[in-house]
Amino acid sequence: MPLFFENFKYEKSHDEAQYLSGAEKAAVIAQLDQLPMKQQLCHGDPNPGNILLREHDTFIIDWNNASTGNPKADLAEYIIMIRCAILSPHLRHEATVALYATREASIRIFMEEYEKLSGIAYADIEPWIAPVAARKLIAEAISEAEKTMLVDEIRRRLHTRLS
């Protein structure tokens, strides 16, 4: 299991992931335990700033956080980053509105292209989203507003799974 998930399990017992109830943490960990573990190269920081596009080529940069694990967790991290990131208040209002309005379309287009290249579809990534979002809750560099969005995402997914 990748270290960042072990950290989430450790933090669970030390009440650092205080945004989720004990039952929610247990449900996320139970979901994580059902997911296939792999030992493949993962980027560790998949975000749009680390993807460079040039003509018909794509380059992924900044491999400082690379590790081994299941690449589907990396993809879930990317999706969560697009879906839940809080944009800078210094952006022009029009830019913020446009970026927020295109989040889901950006995810859909990215996943369509990714599936063409890899055979991995959004449905394959879906089970990883709640555990990766829960792990992200213990990150230091995210705002309370982003944590609120992450908690909402986790609870929506847990509720859907239990329904």
PDB file of C-alpha atoms in Angstrom:
ATOM      1  CA  MET A   1       0.000   0.000   0.000  1.00  0.00           C
ATOM      2  CA  PRO A   2       1.397   3.461  -0.892  1.00  0.00           C
ATOM      3  CA  LEU A   3       2.777   5.410   2.047  1.00  0.00           C
ATOM      4  CA  PHE A   4       0.225   8.215   1.759  1.00  0.00           C
ATOM      5  CA  PHE A   5      -2.616   5.765   2.464  1.00  0.00           C
ATOM      6  CA  GLU A   6      -0.729   4.313   5.409  1.00  0.00           C
ATOM      7  CA  ASN A   7      -0.423   7.894   6.694  1.00  0.00           C
ATOM      8  CA  PHE A   8      -4.198   8.303   6.405  1.00  0.00           C
ATOM      9  CA  LYS A   9      -4.744   5.135   8.423  1.00  0.00           C
ATOM     10  CA  TYR A  10      -2.238   6.336  11.031  1.00  0.00           C
ATOM     11  CA  GLU A  11      -3.795   9.794  11.190  1.00  0.00           C
ATOM     12  CA  LYS A  12      -7.235   8.221  11.601  1.00  0.00           C
ATOM     13  CA  SER A  13      -6.245   6.871  14.966  1.00  0.00           C
ATOM     14  CA  HIS A  14      -4.683  10.183  15.983  1.00  0.00           C
ATOM     15  CA  ASP A  15      -7.746  12.255  15.074  1.00  0.00           C
ATOM     16  CA  GLU A  16      -5.926  14.380  12.491  1.00  0.00           C
ATOM     17  CA  ALA A  17      -8.569  13.699   9.839  1.00  0.00           C
ATOM     18  CA  GLN A  18     -11.126  15.380  12.093  1.00  0.00           C
ATOM     19  CA  TYR A  19     -13.376  16.379   9.225  1.00  0.00           C
ATOM     20  CA  LEU A  20     -14.806  12.860   8.974  1.00  0.00           C
ATOM     21  CA  SER A  21     -16.614  10.901  11.660  1.00  0.00           C
ATOM     22  CA  GLY A  22     -15.152   7.651  12.914  1.00  0.00           C
ATOM     23  CA  ALA A  23     -17.726   5.709  10.903  1.00  0.00           C
ATOM     24  CA  GLU A  24     -16.873   7.665   7.748  1.00  0.00           C
ATOM     25  CA  LYS A  25     -13.146   7.047   8.233  1.00  0.00           C
ATOM     26  CA  ALA A  26     -13.823   3.344   8.745  1.00  0.00           C
ATOM     27  CA  ALA A  27     -15.966   3.230   5.584  1.00  0.00           C
ATOM     28  CA  VAL A  28     -13.252   4.932   3.531  1.00  0.00           C
ATOM     29  CA  ILE A  29     -10.593   2.566   4.859  1.00  0.00           C
ATOM     30  CA  ALA A  30     -12.838  -0.441   4.163  1.00  0.00           C
ATOM     31  CA  GLN A  31     -13.279   0.830   0.598  1.00  0.00           C
ATOM     32  CA  LEU A  32      -9.523   1.328   0.239  1.00  0.00           C
ATOM     33  CA  ASP A  33      -8.863  -2.186   1.510  1.00  0.00           C
ATOM     34  CA  GLN A  34     -11.037  -3.553  -1.326  1.00  0.00           C
ATOM     35  CA  LEU A  35      -9.058  -1.766  -4.044  1.00  0.00           C
ATOM     36  CA  PRO A  36      -6.272  -3.540  -5.924  1.00  0.00           C
ATOM     37  CA  MET A  37      -2.796  -2.583  -4.802  1.00  0.00           C
ATOM     38  CA  LYS A  38      -0.075  -2.427  -7.434  1.00  0.00           C
ATOM     39  CA  GLN A  39       3.594  -1.614  -7.556  1.00  0.00           C
ATOM     40  CA  GLN A  40       3.692   0.586 -10.647  1.00  0.00           C
ATOM     41  CA  LEU A  41       5.308   3.966 -11.151  1.00  0.00           C
ATOM     42  CA  CYS A  42       3.070   6.832 -10.021  1.00  0.00           C
ATOM     43  CA  HIS A  43       3.757  10.533 -10.456  1.00  0.00           C
ATOM     44  CA  GLY A  44       2.688  11.515  -6.946  1.00  0.00           C
ATOM     45  CA  ASP A  45       1.710  15.088  -7.859  1.00  0.00           C
ATOM     46  CA  PRO A  46      -0.537  14.890 -10.909  1.00  0.00           C
ATOM     47  CA  ASN A  47      -1.807  18.369 -11.509  1.00  0.00           C
ATOM     48  CA  PRO A  48      -2.352  20.477 -14.621  1.00  0.00           C
ATOM     49  CA  GLY A  49       0.811  22.463 -13.913  1.00  0.00           C
ATOM     50  CA  ASN A  50       2.864  19.298 -14.334  1.00  0.00           C
ATOM     51  CA  ILE A  51       1.434  18.455 -17.754  1.00  0.00           C
ATOM     52  CA  LEU A  52       3.004  20.296 -20.661  1.00  0.00           C
ATOM     53  CA  LEU A  53       1.428  20.274 -24.113  1.00  0.00           C
ATOM     54  CA  ARG A  54       3.477  21.062 -27.197  1.00  0.00           C
ATOM     55  CA  GLU A  55       2.072  20.556 -30.674  1.00  0.00           C
ATOM     56  CA  HIS A  56       0.985  16.898 -30.621  1.00  0.00           C
ATOM     57  CA  ASP A  57       3.125  15.837 -27.671  1.00  0.00           C
ATOM     58  CA  THR A  58       2.414  15.701 -23.958  1.00  0.00           C
ATOM     59  CA  PHE A  59       5.144  15.824 -21.330  1.00  0.00           C
ATOM     60  CA  ILE A  60       4.745  15.144 -17.651  1.00  0.00           C
ATOM     61  CA  ILE A  61       7.277  17.011 -15.501  1.00  0.00           C
ATOM     62  CA  ASP A  62       8.202  17.324 -11.819  1.00  0.00           C
ATOM     63  CA  TRP A  63       8.679  13.725 -10.738  1.00  0.00           C
ATOM     64  CA  ASN A  64       9.989  14.688  -7.256  1.00  0.00           C
ATOM     65  CA  ASN A  65       7.070  12.932  -5.518  1.00  0.00           C
ATOM     66  CA  ALA A  66       7.164   9.774  -7.638  1.00  0.00           C
ATOM     67  CA  SER A  67       6.417   6.504  -5.862  1.00  0.00           C
ATOM     68  CA  THR A  68       5.033   3.083  -6.569  1.00  0.00           C
ATOM     69  CA  GLY A  69       1.406   2.160  -6.228  1.00  0.00           C
ATOM     70  CA  ASN A  70      -1.747   1.931  -8.300  1.00  0.00           C
ATOM     71  CA  PRO A  71      -1.779   4.541 -11.093  1.00  0.00           C
ATOM     72  CA  LYS A  72      -5.545   4.796 -10.677  1.00  0.00           C
ATOM     73  CA  ALA A  73      -4.895   6.571  -7.360  1.00  0.00           C
ATOM     74  CA  ASP A  74      -2.774   9.132  -9.247  1.00  0.00           C
ATOM     75  CA  LEU A  75      -5.639   9.681 -11.678  1.00  0.00           C
ATOM     76  CA  ALA A  76      -8.102  10.044  -8.803  1.00  0.00           C
ATOM     77  CA  GLU A  77      -5.789  12.699  -7.325  1.00  0.00           C
ATOM     78  CA  TYR A  78      -5.861  14.591 -10.625  1.00  0.00           C
ATOM     79  CA  ILE A  79      -9.659  14.426 -10.801  1.00  0.00           C
ATOM     80  CA  ILE A  80     -10.020  15.605  -7.209  1.00  0.00           C
ATOM     81  CA  MET A  81      -7.599  18.442  -7.847  1.00  0.00           C
ATOM     82  CA  ILE A  82      -9.651  19.671 -10.807  1.00  0.00           C
ATOM     83  CA  ARG A  83     -12.999  19.109  -9.089  1.00  0.00           C
ATOM     84  CA  CYS A  84     -12.204  20.547  -5.637  1.00  0.00           C
ATOM     85  CA  ALA A  85      -9.437  23.112  -6.062  1.00  0.00           C
ATOM     86  CA  ILE A  86     -10.193  26.578  -4.803  1.00  0.00           C
ATOM     87  CA  LEU A  87      -8.913  29.154  -7.238  1.00  0.00           C
ATOM     88  CA  SER A  88      -6.931  32.198  -6.217  1.00  0.00           C
ATOM     89  CA  PRO A  89      -9.047  35.183  -5.162  1.00  0.00           C
ATOM     90  CA  HIS A  90      -6.658  37.301  -7.251  1.00  0.00           C
ATOM     91  CA  LEU A  91      -7.945  35.865 -10.528  1.00  0.00           C
ATOM     92  CA  ARG A  92     -10.311  38.030 -12.504  1.00  0.00           C
ATOM     93  CA  HIS A  93     -13.917  37.171 -11.722  1.00  0.00           C
ATOM     94  CA  GLU A  94     -14.624  36.164 -15.339  1.00  0.00           C
ATOM     95  CA  ALA A  95     -11.692  33.716 -15.319  1.00  0.00           C
ATOM     96  CA  THR A  96     -12.837  32.165 -12.057  1.00  0.00           C
ATOM     97  CA  VAL A  97     -16.401  31.728 -13.339  1.00  0.00           C
ATOM     98  CA  ALA A  98     -15.146  30.164 -16.582  1.00  0.00           C
ATOM     99  CA  LEU A  99     -12.767  27.787 -14.814  1.00  0.00           C
ATOM    100  CA  TYR A 100     -15.362  26.658 -12.269  1.00  0.00           C
ATOM    101  CA  ALA A 101     -17.920  26.157 -15.050  1.00  0.00           C
ATOM    102  CA  THR A 102     -15.594  23.930 -17.085  1.00  0.00           C
ATOM    103  CA  ARG A 103     -14.282  21.618 -14.334  1.00  0.00           C
ATOM    104  CA  GLU A 104     -16.414  18.593 -15.127  1.00  0.00           C
ATOM    105  CA  ALA A 105     -15.998  19.035 -18.885  1.00  0.00           C
ATOM    106  CA  SER A 106     -12.217  19.173 -18.369  1.00  0.00           C
ATOM    107  CA  ILE A 107     -12.309  15.941 -16.380  1.00  0.00           C
ATOM    108  CA  ARG A 108     -14.487  14.257 -19.003  1.00  0.00           C
ATOM    109  CA  ILE A 109     -12.239  15.317 -21.913  1.00  0.00           C
ATOM    110  CA  PHE A 110      -9.081  14.309 -20.023  1.00  0.00           C
ATOM    111  CA  MET A 111     -10.507  10.891 -19.141  1.00  0.00           C
ATOM    112  CA  GLU A 112     -11.764  10.282 -22.692  1.00  0.00           C
ATOM    113  CA  GLU A 113      -8.257  10.911 -24.039  1.00  0.00           C
ATOM    114  CA  TYR A 114      -6.648   8.930 -21.240  1.00  0.00           C
ATOM    115  CA  GLU A 115      -8.934   5.973 -21.918  1.00  0.00           C
ATOM    116  CA  LYS A 116      -8.026   6.030 -25.628  1.00  0.00           C
ATOM    117  CA  LEU A 117      -4.340   5.794 -24.719  1.00  0.00           C
ATOM    118  CA  SER A 118      -4.469   3.426 -21.751  1.00  0.00           C
ATOM    119  CA  GLY A 119      -7.780   1.588 -21.715  1.00  0.00           C
ATOM    120  CA  ILE A 120      -8.439   2.938 -18.193  1.00  0.00           C
ATOM    121  CA  ALA A 121     -11.894   4.542 -17.983  1.00  0.00           C
ATOM    122  CA  TYR A 122     -13.426   6.942 -15.463  1.00  0.00           C
ATOM    123  CA  ALA A 123     -15.389   4.029 -13.984  1.00  0.00           C
ATOM    124  CA  ASP A 124     -12.041   2.388 -13.130  1.00  0.00           C
ATOM    125  CA  ILE A 125     -10.948   5.523 -11.253  1.00  0.00           C
ATOM    126  CA  GLU A 126     -14.246   6.134  -9.458  1.00  0.00           C
ATOM    127  CA  PRO A 127     -13.613   3.741  -6.494  1.00  0.00           C
ATOM    128  CA  TRP A 128     -10.347   5.545  -5.728  1.00  0.00           C
ATOM    129  CA  ILE A 129     -11.848   9.027  -5.424  1.00  0.00           C
ATOM    130  CA  ALA A 130     -13.186   8.830  -1.831  1.00  0.00           C
ATOM    131  CA  PRO A 131     -10.004   7.275  -0.355  1.00  0.00           C
ATOM    132  CA  VAL A 132      -7.747   9.731  -2.184  1.00  0.00           C
ATOM    133  CA  ALA A 133      -9.969  12.668  -1.164  1.00  0.00           C
ATOM    134  CA  ALA A 134      -9.858  11.468   2.460  1.00  0.00           C
ATOM    135  CA  ARG A 135      -6.081  11.224   2.344  1.00  0.00           C
ATOM    136  CA  LYS A 136      -5.935  14.739   0.895  1.00  0.00           C
ATOM    137  CA  LEU A 137      -7.847  16.032   3.949  1.00  0.00           C
ATOM    138  CA  ILE A 138      -4.715  15.593   6.074  1.00  0.00           C
ATOM    139  CA  ALA A 139      -2.565  17.642   3.696  1.00  0.00           C
ATOM    140  CA  GLU A 140      -1.281  20.882   5.187  1.00  0.00           C
ATOM    141  CA  ALA A 141      -1.383  23.089   2.111  1.00  0.00           C
ATOM    142  CA  ILE A 142      -5.107  23.171   1.405  1.00  0.00           C
ATOM    143  CA  SER A 143      -7.687  25.678   2.532  1.00  0.00           C
ATOM    144  CA  GLU A 144     -10.713  25.085   4.737  1.00  0.00           C
ATOM    145  CA  ALA A 145     -12.931  25.741   1.706  1.00  0.00           C
ATOM    146  CA  GLU A 146     -11.166  22.973  -0.224  1.00  0.00           C
ATOM    147  CA  LYS A 147     -11.460  20.646   2.770  1.00  0.00           C
ATOM    148  CA  THR A 148     -15.193  21.337   2.844  1.00  0.00           C
ATOM    149  CA  MET A 149     -15.443  20.392  -0.839  1.00  0.00           C
ATOM    150  CA  LEU A 150     -13.447  17.217  -0.196  1.00  0.00           C
ATOM    151  CA  VAL A 151     -15.680  16.221   2.722  1.00  0.00           C
ATOM    152  CA  ASP A 152     -18.779  16.830   0.588  1.00  0.00           C
ATOM    153  CA  GLU A 153     -17.275  14.661  -2.190  1.00  0.00           C
ATOM    154  CA  ILE A 154     -16.435  11.863   0.249  1.00  0.00           C
ATOM    155  CA  ARG A 155     -19.846  11.916   1.924  1.00  0.00           C
ATOM    156  CA  ARG A 156     -21.667  11.951  -1.411  1.00  0.00           C
ATOM    157  CA  ARG A 157     -19.671   8.906  -2.540  1.00  0.00           C
ATOM    158  CA  LEU A 158     -20.113   7.052   0.747  1.00  0.00           C
ATOM    159  CA  HIS A 159     -23.845   7.732   0.691  1.00  0.00           C
ATOM    160  CA  THR A 160     -24.065   6.516  -2.935  1.00  0.00           C
ATOM    161  CA  ARG A 161     -22.161   3.335  -2.060  1.00  0.00           C
ATOM    162  CA  LEU A 162     -24.395   2.613   0.921  1.00  0.00           C
ATOM    163  CA  SER A 163     -27.648   3.314  -0.960  1.00  0.00           C
TER     164      SER A 163
END
